[in-house]
Tab-separated table of C-alpha atoms in Angstrom:
chain	number	residue	atom	x	y	z
A	1	ASN	CA	1.890	5.872	14.622
A	2	THR	CA	5.005	4.589	16.318
A	3	THR	CA	5.399	7.669	18.523
A	4	GLY	CA	1.918	7.431	20.059
A	5	GLY	CA	2.902	5.279	23.031
A	6	GLY	CA	5.950	7.131	24.306
A	7	GLY	CA	8.464	6.165	21.673
A	8	THR	CA	9.322	3.525	19.191
A	9	ASN	CA	10.356	-0.108	19.398
A	10	GLU	CA	13.096	-0.668	21.986
A	11	ALA	CA	14.651	-3.612	20.106
A	12	CYS	CA	14.963	-1.456	16.997
A	13	LEU	CA	16.560	1.362	19.002
A	14	ALA	CA	19.022	-1.057	20.616
A	15	ALA	CA	20.088	-2.361	17.197
A	16	ALA	CA	20.395	1.086	15.573
A	17	ALA	CA	23.831	2.463	14.825
A	18	PRO	CA	24.768	5.625	16.742
A	19	GLY	CA	22.907	8.594	15.277
A	20	GLU	CA	20.532	6.395	13.280
A	21	ASP	CA	17.847	5.895	15.904
A	22	TRP	CA	15.552	8.035	13.706
A	23	LYS	CA	15.239	5.013	11.416
A	24	CYS	CA	13.137	3.322	14.097
A	25	LEU	CA	10.320	5.750	13.210
A	26	MET	CA	10.293	4.551	9.586
A	27	ALA	CA	8.379	1.425	8.590
A	28	PRO	CA	11.078	-0.385	6.547
A	29	TYR	CA	13.491	-0.225	9.485
A	30	LEU	CA	10.954	-0.726	12.267
A	31	ALA	CA	8.843	-3.586	10.872
A	32	PRO	CA	11.430	-6.366	11.344
A	33	TYR	CA	11.385	-5.670	15.107
A	34	ILE	CA	7.612	-5.848	15.561
A	35	THR	CA	6.777	-9.224	17.081
A	36	SER	CA	2.975	-9.061	17.034
A	37	PRO	CA	1.236	-10.058	13.784
A	38	LEU	CA	1.305	-7.225	11.266
A	39	TYR	CA	-0.797	-6.910	8.108
A	40	VAL	CA	0.279	-4.070	5.835
A	41	MET	CA	-2.037	-2.605	3.193
A	42	ASN	CA	-0.226	-0.227	0.910
A	43	SER	CA	0.074	0.399	-2.794
A	44	PRO	CA	3.343	1.390	-4.423
A	45	PHE	CA	1.332	3.858	-6.525
A	46	ASP	CA	-0.927	5.423	-3.918
A	47	SER	CA	-1.737	9.054	-4.611
A	48	PHE	CA	-0.049	10.344	-1.447
A	49	SER	CA	3.246	8.529	-2.017
A	50	THR	CA	3.500	9.414	-5.689
A	51	SER	CA	2.821	13.108	-5.118
A	52	ALA	CA	3.975	14.073	-1.611
A	53	ILE	CA	6.919	11.692	-1.200
A	54	LEU	CA	8.057	10.945	-4.729
A	55	TRP	CA	6.991	14.269	-6.280
A	56	ALA	CA	6.088	12.499	-9.515
A	57	GLN	CA	2.900	14.605	-9.721
A	58	CYS	CA	1.240	12.256	-12.179
A	59	ILE	CA	-1.346	9.501	-12.117
A	60	PRO	CA	-1.945	8.156	-15.635
A	61	ALA	CA	-5.609	8.412	-16.648
A	62	PRO	CA	-7.658	9.081	-19.754
A	63	GLY	CA	-6.402	12.442	-21.006
A	64	ILE	CA	-3.473	12.447	-18.553
A	65	THR	CA	-0.117	11.202	-19.814
A	66	CYS	CA	2.946	11.107	-17.621
A	67	THR	CA	6.257	12.303	-19.019
A	68	THR	CA	9.029	9.792	-19.652
A	69	VAL	CA	10.831	11.050	-16.547
A	70	GLN	CA	7.687	10.699	-14.395
A	71	THR	CA	7.022	7.210	-15.752
A	72	GLN	CA	10.584	6.049	-15.046
A	73	LEU	CA	10.453	7.575	-11.565
A	74	LEU	CA	7.176	5.789	-10.820
A	75	LYS	CA	8.400	2.452	-12.185
A	76	SER	CA	11.661	2.654	-10.214
A	77	PHE	CA	9.745	3.536	-7.054
A	78	HIS	CA	7.417	0.571	-7.646
A	79	ALA	CA	10.311	-1.887	-7.979
A	80	GLN	CA	12.033	-0.554	-4.851
A	81	PHE	CA	8.766	-0.501	-2.899
A	82	LYS	CA	8.012	-4.150	-3.730
A	83	ALA	CA	11.480	-5.238	-2.662
A	84	ASP	CA	11.397	-3.179	0.533
A	85	ILE	CA	7.942	-4.280	1.674
A	86	GLN	CA	8.671	-7.945	0.981
A	87	GLU	CA	11.902	-7.726	2.996
A	88	ALA	CA	10.483	-5.684	5.888
A	89	ILE	CA	7.283	-7.675	6.374
A	90	LEU	CA	8.039	-11.191	5.086
A	91	GLY	CA	11.862	-11.144	5.090
A	92	ASP	CA	12.489	-14.312	7.092
A	93	GLU	CA	10.545	-17.453	8.030
A	94	GLU	CA	9.441	-16.071	11.386
A	95	ARG	CA	8.068	-12.818	9.905
A	96	ALA	CA	6.525	-14.620	6.917
A	97	ALA	CA	4.632	-16.959	9.267
A	98	ARG	CA	3.344	-14.043	11.368
A	99	ASN	CA	2.788	-11.123	8.968
A	100	GLY	CA	0.872	-10.322	5.812
A	101	ILE	CA	0.774	-7.859	2.899
A	102	TYR	CA	-1.924	-6.492	0.609
A	103	SER	CA	-0.202	-4.452	-2.092
A	104	PRO	CA	-2.299	-3.650	-5.170
A	105	CYS	CA	-1.087	-1.510	-8.063
A	106	CYS	CA	-3.681	1.127	-7.341
A	107	TYR	CA	-3.781	4.904	-6.830
A	108	VAL	CA	-5.803	4.700	-3.580
A	109	HIS	CA	-3.905	5.764	-0.449
A	110	GLU	CA	-6.331	4.542	2.214
A	111	GLN	CA	-7.796	1.134	1.505
A	112	ASN	CA	-9.008	0.212	4.950
A	113	VAL	CA	-11.094	3.227	6.028
A	114	ASN	CA	-13.852	5.407	4.610
A	115	TYR	CA	-13.106	8.962	5.692
A	116	CYS	CA	-12.024	10.850	2.580
A	117	SER	CA	-15.100	10.548	0.398
A	118	TYR	CA	-15.736	14.311	0.640
A	119	ASP	CA	-12.751	15.069	-1.597
A	120	ASN	CA	-13.763	16.127	-5.125
A	121	PHE	CA	-10.335	16.392	-6.719
A	122	SER	CA	-8.115	13.597	-5.422
A	123	PRO	CA	-8.468	9.818	-5.448
A	124	ASN	CA	-6.709	9.692	-2.099
A	125	CYS	CA	-9.196	7.647	-0.133
A	126	ALA	CA	-11.889	5.087	-0.641
A	127	GLY	CA	-13.682	2.657	1.576
A	128	TRP	CA	-12.888	-0.705	3.047
A	129	SER	CA	-15.184	-2.319	0.526
A	130	ALA	CA	-16.735	-1.435	-2.831
A	131	GLN	CA	-20.060	-0.711	-1.079
A	132	GLU	CA	-18.828	2.291	0.948
A	133	SER	CA	-19.391	5.908	-0.086
A	134	GLY	CA	-15.731	6.699	-0.831
A	135	SER	CA	-15.444	3.605	-2.993
A	136	LYS	CA	-18.625	4.397	-4.865
A	137	LYS	CA	-17.507	7.968	-5.433
A	138	TRP	CA	-14.222	6.963	-7.066
A	139	GLY	CA	-15.384	3.733	-8.687
A	140	TYR	CA	-13.051	1.794	-6.407
A	141	ARG	CA	-13.462	-1.976	-6.540
A	142	THR	CA	-9.856	-3.128	-6.290
A	143	SER	CA	-9.006	-6.781	-6.088
A	144	VAL	CA	-5.766	-8.656	-6.578
A	145	GLN	CA	-5.443	-12.161	-7.951
A	146	VAL	CA	-3.491	-14.456	-5.638
A	147	SER	CA	-1.468	-17.561	-6.406
A	148	ASP	CA	-4.404	-19.962	-6.045
A	149	GLY	CA	-6.499	-18.012	-8.586
A	150	ARG	CA	-8.837	-16.144	-6.211
A	151	SER	CA	-9.280	-12.385	-6.602
A	152	LEU	CA	-9.303	-10.746	-3.178
A	153	THR	CA	-10.416	-7.271	-2.137
A	154	PRO	CA	-8.555	-5.641	0.783
A	155	GLN	CA	-11.381	-6.662	3.114
A	156	GLN	CA	-11.421	-10.278	1.880
A	157	ALA	CA	-7.628	-10.596	2.003
A	158	PHE	CA	-7.347	-9.294	5.549
A	159	GLY	CA	-10.213	-11.466	6.778
A	160	ALA	CA	-8.736	-14.556	5.160
A	161	TRP	CA	-5.237	-13.839	6.539
A	162	TYR	CA	-6.646	-13.174	10.011
A	163	ASN	CA	-8.372	-16.573	9.880
A	164	GLY	CA	-5.170	-18.403	8.927
A	165	ASP	CA	-5.219	-18.333	5.107
A	166	VAL	CA	-1.528	-18.448	4.202
A	167	VAL	CA	-2.091	-17.401	0.565
A	168	ALA	CA	-3.837	-14.212	1.750
A	169	GLY	CA	-0.688	-13.385	3.713
A	170	ASN	CA	1.162	-12.258	0.597
A	171	VAL	CA	-1.183	-10.450	-1.774
A	172	THR	CA	1.172	-8.593	-4.090
A	173	ASP	CA	-0.285	-7.371	-7.369
A	174	SER	CA	1.287	-8.777	-10.537
A	175	HIS	CA	0.236	-5.651	-12.448
A	176	GLU	CA	3.147	-3.325	-13.003
A	177	PHE	CA	2.004	0.207	-13.785
A	178	PHE	CA	-1.476	1.523	-13.037
A	179	ASP	CA	-2.872	-1.340	-15.095
A	180	ASN	CA	-4.976	-3.209	-12.552
A	181	PRO	CA	-8.390	-2.942	-14.248
A	182	THR	CA	-10.184	-3.110	-10.882
A	183	CYS	CA	-8.585	0.179	-9.847
A	184	ALA	CA	-8.687	2.454	-12.860
A	185	TYR	CA	-8.311	6.168	-12.180
A	186	MET	CA	-10.396	8.194	-14.616
A	187	GLY	CA	-8.815	11.554	-13.727
A	188	LYS	CA	-11.753	12.779	-11.656
A	189	ALA	CA	-14.581	11.476	-9.530
A	190	PRO	CA	-17.206	9.706	-11.666
């Protein structure tokens, strides 16, 4: 939360055009000004973004088919999300050397905590690893294959990046549309 410490990033505010200081509360505009190492975990298809922000109101699953309009909306959002996150987090040599991304094509909103496992109707949250209760509840075992052939879970990718693994610094799923088999939404909790 960028407002938790009395405001947002001063460098971002100084660079903002008059009347556009609000942008410094939004990740794509703020991230280039953060100078400490930053590792972002976010899916372009997470259940919160697709429903509350995008209003697509559809996650493809067995027995659930998205309309053509919903599918196009989701695919366009995915393409824009990938471009935006790559630019904001890894957009120049300095940021690329300091920051990292874990971006699977998965419906799970929270991939680094285990606090939403009580929810019986939404795949919003799962645990940090496949062994946690939220993960078990939703059958969550997401991993993304990286350029050197390894498949990394969120936990493995972050740990590797934190310990200097450059490949783990850009874990962007090559799957395009809810087709990562390690994160298959079945339409309800198993």
